[in-house]
Short mmCIF file of C-alpha atoms in Angstrom, two decimals:
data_model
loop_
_atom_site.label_atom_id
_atom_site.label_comp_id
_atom_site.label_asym_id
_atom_site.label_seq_id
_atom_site.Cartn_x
_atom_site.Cartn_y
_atom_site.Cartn_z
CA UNK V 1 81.38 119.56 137.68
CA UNK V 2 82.93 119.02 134.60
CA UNK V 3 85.35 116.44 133.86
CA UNK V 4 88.30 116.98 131.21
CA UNK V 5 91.51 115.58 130.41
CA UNK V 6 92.60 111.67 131.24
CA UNK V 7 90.30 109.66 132.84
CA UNK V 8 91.24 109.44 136.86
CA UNK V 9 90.53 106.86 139.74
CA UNK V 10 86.99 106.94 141.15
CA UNK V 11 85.74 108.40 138.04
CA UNK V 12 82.21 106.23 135.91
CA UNK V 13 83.45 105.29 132.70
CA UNK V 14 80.82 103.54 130.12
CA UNK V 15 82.05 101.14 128.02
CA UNK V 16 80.84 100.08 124.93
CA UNK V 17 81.29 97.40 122.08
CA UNK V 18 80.86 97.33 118.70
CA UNK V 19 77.35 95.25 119.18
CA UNK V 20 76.17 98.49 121.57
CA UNK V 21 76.20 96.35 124.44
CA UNK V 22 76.90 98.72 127.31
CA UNK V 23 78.93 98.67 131.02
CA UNK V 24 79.26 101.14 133.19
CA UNK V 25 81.67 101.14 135.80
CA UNK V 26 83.94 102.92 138.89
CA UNK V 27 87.11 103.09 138.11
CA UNK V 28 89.76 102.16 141.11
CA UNK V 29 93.35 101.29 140.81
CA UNK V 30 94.64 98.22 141.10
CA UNK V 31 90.94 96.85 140.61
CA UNK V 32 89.18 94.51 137.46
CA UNK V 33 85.74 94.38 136.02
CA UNK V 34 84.66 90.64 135.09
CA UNK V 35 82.49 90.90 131.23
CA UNK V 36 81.07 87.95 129.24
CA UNK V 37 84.12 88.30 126.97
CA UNK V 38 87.29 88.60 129.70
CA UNK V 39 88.52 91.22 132.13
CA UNK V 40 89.00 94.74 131.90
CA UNK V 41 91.63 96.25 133.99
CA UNK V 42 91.18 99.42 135.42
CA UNK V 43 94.78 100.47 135.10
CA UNK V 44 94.94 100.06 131.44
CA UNK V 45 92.03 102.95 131.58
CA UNK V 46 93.29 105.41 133.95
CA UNK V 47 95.55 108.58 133.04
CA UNK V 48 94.39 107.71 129.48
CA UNK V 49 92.30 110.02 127.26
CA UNK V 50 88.16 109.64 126.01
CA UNK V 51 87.53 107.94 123.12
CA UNK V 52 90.08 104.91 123.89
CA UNK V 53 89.70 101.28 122.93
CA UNK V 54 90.41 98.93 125.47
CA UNK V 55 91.24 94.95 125.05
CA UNK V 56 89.66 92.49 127.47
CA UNK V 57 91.98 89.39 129.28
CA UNK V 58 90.83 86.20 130.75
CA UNK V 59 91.41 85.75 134.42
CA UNK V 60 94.53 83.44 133.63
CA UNK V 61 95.47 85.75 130.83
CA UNK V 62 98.19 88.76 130.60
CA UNK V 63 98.50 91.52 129.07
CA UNK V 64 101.05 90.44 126.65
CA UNK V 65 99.01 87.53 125.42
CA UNK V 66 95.90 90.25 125.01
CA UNK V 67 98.71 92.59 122.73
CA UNK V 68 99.92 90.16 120.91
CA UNK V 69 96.67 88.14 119.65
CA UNK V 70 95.60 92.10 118.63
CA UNK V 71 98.55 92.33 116.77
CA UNK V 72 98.26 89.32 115.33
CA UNK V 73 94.49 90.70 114.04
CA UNK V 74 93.91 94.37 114.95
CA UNK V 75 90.82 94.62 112.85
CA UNK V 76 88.95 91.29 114.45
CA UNK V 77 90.75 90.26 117.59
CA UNK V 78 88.22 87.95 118.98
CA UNK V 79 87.54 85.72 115.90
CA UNK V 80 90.79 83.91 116.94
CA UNK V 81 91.51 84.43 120.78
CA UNK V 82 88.23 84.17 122.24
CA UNK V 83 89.39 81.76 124.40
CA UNK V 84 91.73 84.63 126.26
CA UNK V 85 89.36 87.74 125.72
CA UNK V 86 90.59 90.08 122.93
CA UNK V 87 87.17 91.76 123.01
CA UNK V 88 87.28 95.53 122.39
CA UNK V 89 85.13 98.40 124.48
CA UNK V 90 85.39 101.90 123.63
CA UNK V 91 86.19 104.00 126.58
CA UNK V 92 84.14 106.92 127.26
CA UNK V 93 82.36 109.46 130.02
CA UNK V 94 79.20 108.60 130.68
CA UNK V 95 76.47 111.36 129.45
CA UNK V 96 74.33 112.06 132.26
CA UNK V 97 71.21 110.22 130.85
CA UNK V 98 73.42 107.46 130.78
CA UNK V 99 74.70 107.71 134.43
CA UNK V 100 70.90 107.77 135.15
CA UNK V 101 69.82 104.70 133.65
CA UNK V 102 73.21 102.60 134.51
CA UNK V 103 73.24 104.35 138.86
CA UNK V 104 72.05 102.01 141.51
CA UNK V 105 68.77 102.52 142.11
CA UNK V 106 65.37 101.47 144.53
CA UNK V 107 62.67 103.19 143.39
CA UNK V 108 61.91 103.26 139.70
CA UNK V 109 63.45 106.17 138.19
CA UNK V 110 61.65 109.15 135.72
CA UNK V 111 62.27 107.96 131.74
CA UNK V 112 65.19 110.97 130.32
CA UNK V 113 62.15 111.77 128.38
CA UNK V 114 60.07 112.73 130.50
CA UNK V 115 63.61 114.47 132.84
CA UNK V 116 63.86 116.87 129.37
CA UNK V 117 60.08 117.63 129.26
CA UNK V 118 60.04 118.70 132.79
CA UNK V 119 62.84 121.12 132.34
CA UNK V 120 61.76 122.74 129.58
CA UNK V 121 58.08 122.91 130.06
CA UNK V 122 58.90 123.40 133.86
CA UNK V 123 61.15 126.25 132.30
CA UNK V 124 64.04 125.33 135.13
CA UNK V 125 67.41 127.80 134.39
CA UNK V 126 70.49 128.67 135.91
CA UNK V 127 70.39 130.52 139.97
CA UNK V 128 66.95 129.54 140.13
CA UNK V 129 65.14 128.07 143.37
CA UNK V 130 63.82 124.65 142.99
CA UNK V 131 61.27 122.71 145.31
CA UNK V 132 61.19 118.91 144.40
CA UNK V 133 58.92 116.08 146.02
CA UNK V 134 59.84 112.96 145.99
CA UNK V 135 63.59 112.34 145.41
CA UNK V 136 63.04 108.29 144.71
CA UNK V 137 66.67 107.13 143.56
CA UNK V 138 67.67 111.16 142.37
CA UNK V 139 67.14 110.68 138.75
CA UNK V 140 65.28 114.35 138.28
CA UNK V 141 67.55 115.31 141.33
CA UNK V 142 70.51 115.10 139.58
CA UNK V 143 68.84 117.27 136.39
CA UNK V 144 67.60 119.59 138.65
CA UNK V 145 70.99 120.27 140.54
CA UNK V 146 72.53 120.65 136.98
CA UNK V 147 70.35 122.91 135.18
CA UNK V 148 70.09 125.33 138.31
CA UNK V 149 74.01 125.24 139.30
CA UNK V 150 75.89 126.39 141.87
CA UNK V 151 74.18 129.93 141.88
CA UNK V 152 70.96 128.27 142.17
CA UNK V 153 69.10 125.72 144.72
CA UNK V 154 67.39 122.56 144.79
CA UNK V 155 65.24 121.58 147.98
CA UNK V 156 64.28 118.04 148.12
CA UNK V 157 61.79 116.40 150.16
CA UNK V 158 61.97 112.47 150.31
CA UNK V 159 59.30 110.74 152.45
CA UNK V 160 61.41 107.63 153.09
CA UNK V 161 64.99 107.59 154.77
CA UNK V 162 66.51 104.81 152.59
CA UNK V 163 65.80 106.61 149.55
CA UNK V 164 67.01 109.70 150.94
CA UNK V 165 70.65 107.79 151.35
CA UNK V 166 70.24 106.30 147.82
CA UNK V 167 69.14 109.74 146.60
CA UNK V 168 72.33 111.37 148.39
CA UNK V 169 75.23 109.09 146.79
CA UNK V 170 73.97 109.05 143.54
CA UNK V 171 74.39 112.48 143.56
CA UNK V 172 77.76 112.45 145.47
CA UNK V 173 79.32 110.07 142.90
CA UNK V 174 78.18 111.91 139.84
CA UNK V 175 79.44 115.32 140.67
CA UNK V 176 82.56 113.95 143.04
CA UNK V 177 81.12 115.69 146.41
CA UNK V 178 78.07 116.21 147.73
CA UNK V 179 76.45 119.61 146.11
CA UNK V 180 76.54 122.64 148.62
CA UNK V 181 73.51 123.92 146.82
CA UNK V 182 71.20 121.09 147.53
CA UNK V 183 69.09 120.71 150.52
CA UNK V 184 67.81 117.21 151.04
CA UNK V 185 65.06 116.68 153.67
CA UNK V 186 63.80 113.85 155.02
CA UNK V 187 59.63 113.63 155.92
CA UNK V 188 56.42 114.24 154.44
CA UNK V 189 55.96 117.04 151.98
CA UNK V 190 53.15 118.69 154.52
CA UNK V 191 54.84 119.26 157.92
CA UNK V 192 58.77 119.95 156.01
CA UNK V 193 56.75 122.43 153.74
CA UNK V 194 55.57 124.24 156.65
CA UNK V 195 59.12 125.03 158.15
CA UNK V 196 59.86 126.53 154.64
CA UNK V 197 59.58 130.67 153.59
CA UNK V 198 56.27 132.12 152.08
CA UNK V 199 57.01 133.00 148.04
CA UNK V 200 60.64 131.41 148.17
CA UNK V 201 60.38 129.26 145.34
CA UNK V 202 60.49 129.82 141.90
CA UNK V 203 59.46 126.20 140.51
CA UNK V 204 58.24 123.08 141.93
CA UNK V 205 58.35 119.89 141.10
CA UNK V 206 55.83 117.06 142.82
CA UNK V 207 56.41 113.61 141.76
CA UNK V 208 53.86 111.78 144.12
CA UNK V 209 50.53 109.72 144.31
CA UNK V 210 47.74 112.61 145.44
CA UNK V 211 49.96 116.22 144.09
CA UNK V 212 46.36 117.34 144.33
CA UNK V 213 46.53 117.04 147.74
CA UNK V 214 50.00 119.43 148.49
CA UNK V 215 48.69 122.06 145.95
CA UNK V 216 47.34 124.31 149.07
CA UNK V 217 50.85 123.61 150.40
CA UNK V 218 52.79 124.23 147.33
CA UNK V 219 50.87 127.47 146.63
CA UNK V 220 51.87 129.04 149.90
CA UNK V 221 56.01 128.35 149.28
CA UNK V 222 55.93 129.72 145.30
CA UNK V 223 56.74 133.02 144.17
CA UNK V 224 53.89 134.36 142.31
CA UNK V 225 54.40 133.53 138.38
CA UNK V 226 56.17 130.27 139.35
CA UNK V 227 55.77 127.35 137.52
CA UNK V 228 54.91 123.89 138.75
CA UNK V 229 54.60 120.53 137.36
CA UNK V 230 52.94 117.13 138.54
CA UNK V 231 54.15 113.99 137.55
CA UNK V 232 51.73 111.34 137.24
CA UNK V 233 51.17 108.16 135.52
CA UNK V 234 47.44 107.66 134.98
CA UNK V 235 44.38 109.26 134.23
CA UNK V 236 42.53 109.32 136.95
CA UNK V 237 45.35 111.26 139.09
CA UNK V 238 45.94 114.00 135.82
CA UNK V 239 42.06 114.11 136.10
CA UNK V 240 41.93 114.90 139.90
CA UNK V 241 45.45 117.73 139.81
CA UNK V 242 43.68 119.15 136.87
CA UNK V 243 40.39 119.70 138.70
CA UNK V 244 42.00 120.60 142.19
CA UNK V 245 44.11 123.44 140.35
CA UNK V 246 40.90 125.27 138.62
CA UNK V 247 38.54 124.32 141.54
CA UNK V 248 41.72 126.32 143.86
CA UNK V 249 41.93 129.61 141.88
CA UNK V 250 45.59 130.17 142.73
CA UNK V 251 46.72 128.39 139.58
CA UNK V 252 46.51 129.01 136.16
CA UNK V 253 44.49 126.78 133.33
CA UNK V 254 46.82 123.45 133.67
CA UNK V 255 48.36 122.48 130.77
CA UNK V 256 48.77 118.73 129.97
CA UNK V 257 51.34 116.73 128.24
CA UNK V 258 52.55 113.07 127.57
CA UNK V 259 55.45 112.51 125.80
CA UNK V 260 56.29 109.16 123.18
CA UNK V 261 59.71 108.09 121.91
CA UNK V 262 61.25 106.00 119.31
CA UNK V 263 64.39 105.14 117.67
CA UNK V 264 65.12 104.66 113.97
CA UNK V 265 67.42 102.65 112.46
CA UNK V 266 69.71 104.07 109.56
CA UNK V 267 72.27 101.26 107.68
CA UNK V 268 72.18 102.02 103.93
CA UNK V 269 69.01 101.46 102.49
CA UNK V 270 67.37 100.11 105.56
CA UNK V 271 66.05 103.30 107.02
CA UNK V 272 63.31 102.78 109.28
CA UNK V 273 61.69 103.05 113.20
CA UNK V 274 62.95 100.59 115.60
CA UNK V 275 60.74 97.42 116.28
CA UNK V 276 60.11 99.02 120.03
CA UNK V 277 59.30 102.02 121.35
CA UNK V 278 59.22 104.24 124.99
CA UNK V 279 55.41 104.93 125.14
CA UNK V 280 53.50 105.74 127.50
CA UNK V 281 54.84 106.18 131.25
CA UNK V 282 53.38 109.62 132.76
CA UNK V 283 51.86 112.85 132.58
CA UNK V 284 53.07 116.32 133.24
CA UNK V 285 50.40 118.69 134.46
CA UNK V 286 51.87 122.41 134.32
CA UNK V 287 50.23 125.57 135.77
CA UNK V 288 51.43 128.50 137.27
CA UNK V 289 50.93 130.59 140.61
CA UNK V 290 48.92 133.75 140.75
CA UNK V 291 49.31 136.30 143.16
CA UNK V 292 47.70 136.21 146.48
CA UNK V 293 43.78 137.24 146.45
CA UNK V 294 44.15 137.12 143.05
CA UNK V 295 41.56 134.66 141.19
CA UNK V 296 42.86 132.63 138.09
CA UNK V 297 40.87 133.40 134.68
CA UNK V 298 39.46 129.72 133.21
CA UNK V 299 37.26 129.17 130.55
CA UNK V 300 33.95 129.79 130.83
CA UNK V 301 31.86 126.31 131.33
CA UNK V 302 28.94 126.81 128.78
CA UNK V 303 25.84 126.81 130.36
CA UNK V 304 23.79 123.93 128.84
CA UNK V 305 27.12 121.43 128.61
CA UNK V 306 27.52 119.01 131.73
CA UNK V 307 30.86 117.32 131.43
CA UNK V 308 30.62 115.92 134.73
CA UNK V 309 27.68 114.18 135.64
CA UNK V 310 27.54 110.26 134.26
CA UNK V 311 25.01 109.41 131.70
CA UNK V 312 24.05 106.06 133.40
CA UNK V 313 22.43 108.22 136.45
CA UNK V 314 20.12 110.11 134.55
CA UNK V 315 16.33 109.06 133.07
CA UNK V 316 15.64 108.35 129.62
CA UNK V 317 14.70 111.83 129.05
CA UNK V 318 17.66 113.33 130.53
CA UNK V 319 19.70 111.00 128.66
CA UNK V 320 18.14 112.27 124.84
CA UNK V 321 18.88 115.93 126.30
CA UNK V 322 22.16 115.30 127.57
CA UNK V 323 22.30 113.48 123.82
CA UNK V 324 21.20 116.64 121.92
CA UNK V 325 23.92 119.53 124.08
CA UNK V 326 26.82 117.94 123.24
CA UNK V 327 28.85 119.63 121.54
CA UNK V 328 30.60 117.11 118.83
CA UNK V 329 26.63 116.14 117.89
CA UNK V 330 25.81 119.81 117.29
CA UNK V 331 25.35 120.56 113.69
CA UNK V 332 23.62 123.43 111.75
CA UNK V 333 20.39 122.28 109.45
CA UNK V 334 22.08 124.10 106.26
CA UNK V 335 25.15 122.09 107.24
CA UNK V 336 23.47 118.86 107.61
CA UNK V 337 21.23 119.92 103.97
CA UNK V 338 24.80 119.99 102.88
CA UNK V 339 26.09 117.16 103.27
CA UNK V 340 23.17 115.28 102.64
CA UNK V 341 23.51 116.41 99.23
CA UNK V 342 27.18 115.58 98.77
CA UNK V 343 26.29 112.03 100.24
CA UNK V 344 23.10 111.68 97.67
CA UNK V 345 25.69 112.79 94.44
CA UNK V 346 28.55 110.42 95.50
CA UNK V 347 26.11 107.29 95.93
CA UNK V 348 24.24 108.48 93.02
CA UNK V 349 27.95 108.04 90.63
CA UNK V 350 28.40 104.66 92.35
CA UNK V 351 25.08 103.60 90.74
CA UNK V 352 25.59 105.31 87.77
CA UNK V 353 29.05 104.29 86.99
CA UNK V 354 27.96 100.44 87.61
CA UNK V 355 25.30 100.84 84.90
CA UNK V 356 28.15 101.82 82.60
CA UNK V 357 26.75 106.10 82.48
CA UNK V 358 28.46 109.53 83.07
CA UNK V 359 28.76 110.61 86.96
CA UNK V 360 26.62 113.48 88.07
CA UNK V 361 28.94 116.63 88.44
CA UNK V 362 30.07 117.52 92.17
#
């Protein structure tokens, strides 16, 4: 739903000061929110347009002691009424990102960096059919329900009831109403899967502990060519979806992805990255479904190179063979004649130039 024109009761406004200290709240008539630097009434922000300043009171304070110590100094209010607020905000909508990371919330919620990465690598459009596990406070919900639309559906499955509810009026109070085109089911991926149509799907989305696990499961509801992506947050799970998904056949060569963010600041001459930075906090395994009795192509595993097995449980001899197959030692003789030779030249100038002669030629 999109929202135009003045800002209306029940609506999220964020408001912001000139320090880029954020608030985000619900706008209801009649009704105040408290800040470090005075009160904000609601009224003076409904039926008025985006892009607004507003003018905080003190609880004792009115509105005509707020105008006039403005008037008295428009550009810096607060430097002399403190005391009764006089601190500006700038009235806006919130974006959706920053509904996300301002909306009450139980379980921890997907970074918006990783919410983009899905959607694009996930390749999520308008009308399509969407299967998500694991709704936790409806952070990806709400992208998901966005990006497919009206014409389009999202099935979620939450395991737990509570964050089913939380899931349910997030997404109610962001869009006004509950979406027609979501279906929100409450259980365990496994037996809610199984009520669901062979092939229905078009992308899937598994935000979970073991997705390895619900591949068999996920397979069977996808339309063949559909895309699905795993959320997970360390190594060993990307190592165990990667492995279930070649070791199935129904899935295509997983691709694998972590994405890193940071800010830069830009005043003047003082252009540079922020102090801190959004780095690490999951991985996004992506593969897609192939047909039925249809066997995925992978790369062929070369014959003499065991990725698998650990070092530490083979014998000496094993080891030194193990040693002499892998591939980042492997090296041709004229290669290795080669740089010998370079090596031999270069320490040969050092010498040569600390005796005070001419360097060899390279």
């Amino acid at each position: 739903m999109v929202r135009r024109g003045p800002l209306q009761a029940g609506e999220k406004v964020q408001l912001t000061d000139r320090k880029g200290k954020k608030i985000t709240v619900q706008l209801m008539a009649g009704e105040e929110t408290q800040t470090e630097r005075g009160v904000i009434r609601h009224d003076d922000i409904i039926g008025g347009p985006e892009g607004a300043v507003v003018v905080t009171l003190t609880s004792e304070g009115s509105m005509e002691s707020a105008a006039e110590a403005y008037r008295h100094n428009p550009r810096k209010p607060w430097k002399n009424t403190r005391k009764i607020g006089g601190w500006q905000y700038t009235v806006m909508r919130p974006r959706l990102q920053d509904f996300i990371l301002s909306m009450p919330r139980g379980a921890q919620i997907m970074y918006p960096k990783d919410i983009a990465q899905v959607i694009e690598v996930c390749d999520i459009r308008r009308g399509m059919r969407v299967l998500e596990s694991g709704g936790g406070s409806g952070a990806m919900g709400l992208h998901l329900l966005d990006a497919v639309g009206a014409e389009g559906e999202l099935t979620t499955i939450e395991m737990r009831p509570e964050f089913a509810r939380v899931c349910e009026a997030n997404a109610t109070v962001y869009f006004g109403e509950r979406p027609a085109w979501w279906n929100l089911l409450v259980g365990d991926f496994d037996s809610k899967s199984q009520d669901l149509p062979e092939h229905y799907f078009d992308r899937i989305f598994l935000d979970m502990l073991d997705p390895w696990n619900r591949l068999e499961n996920a397979w069977r509801v996808i339309a063949p060519g559909g895309v699905i992506t795993c959320y997970v947050t360390t190594t060993t799970q990307l190592s165990r979806v990667a492995e279930a998904m070649r070791e199935s056949g129904q899935w295509t060569e997983p691709e694998i992805s972590e994405t890193m963010e940071r800010g830069w600041k830009a005043q003047g001459l003082a252009v540079r990255p922020n102090h801190e930075m959004i780095g690490h906090t999951g991985f996004l395994i992506t593969a897609r479904a192939m047909a039925p009795d249809v066997e995925a192509l992978h790369k062929r595993q070369r014959a003499t190179k065991d990725t698998y097995s650990d070092i530490d449980e083979l014998t000496p001899e094993q080891q030194q063979a193990r040693l002499e197959e892998l591939e980042l030692r492997d090296i041709s003789d004229r290669k290795l004649r080669k740089v010998l030779k370079d090596l031999d030249t270069q320490v040969a100038n050092i010498a040569k130039s600390a005796a005070g002669g001419e360097s060899l030629p390279q």
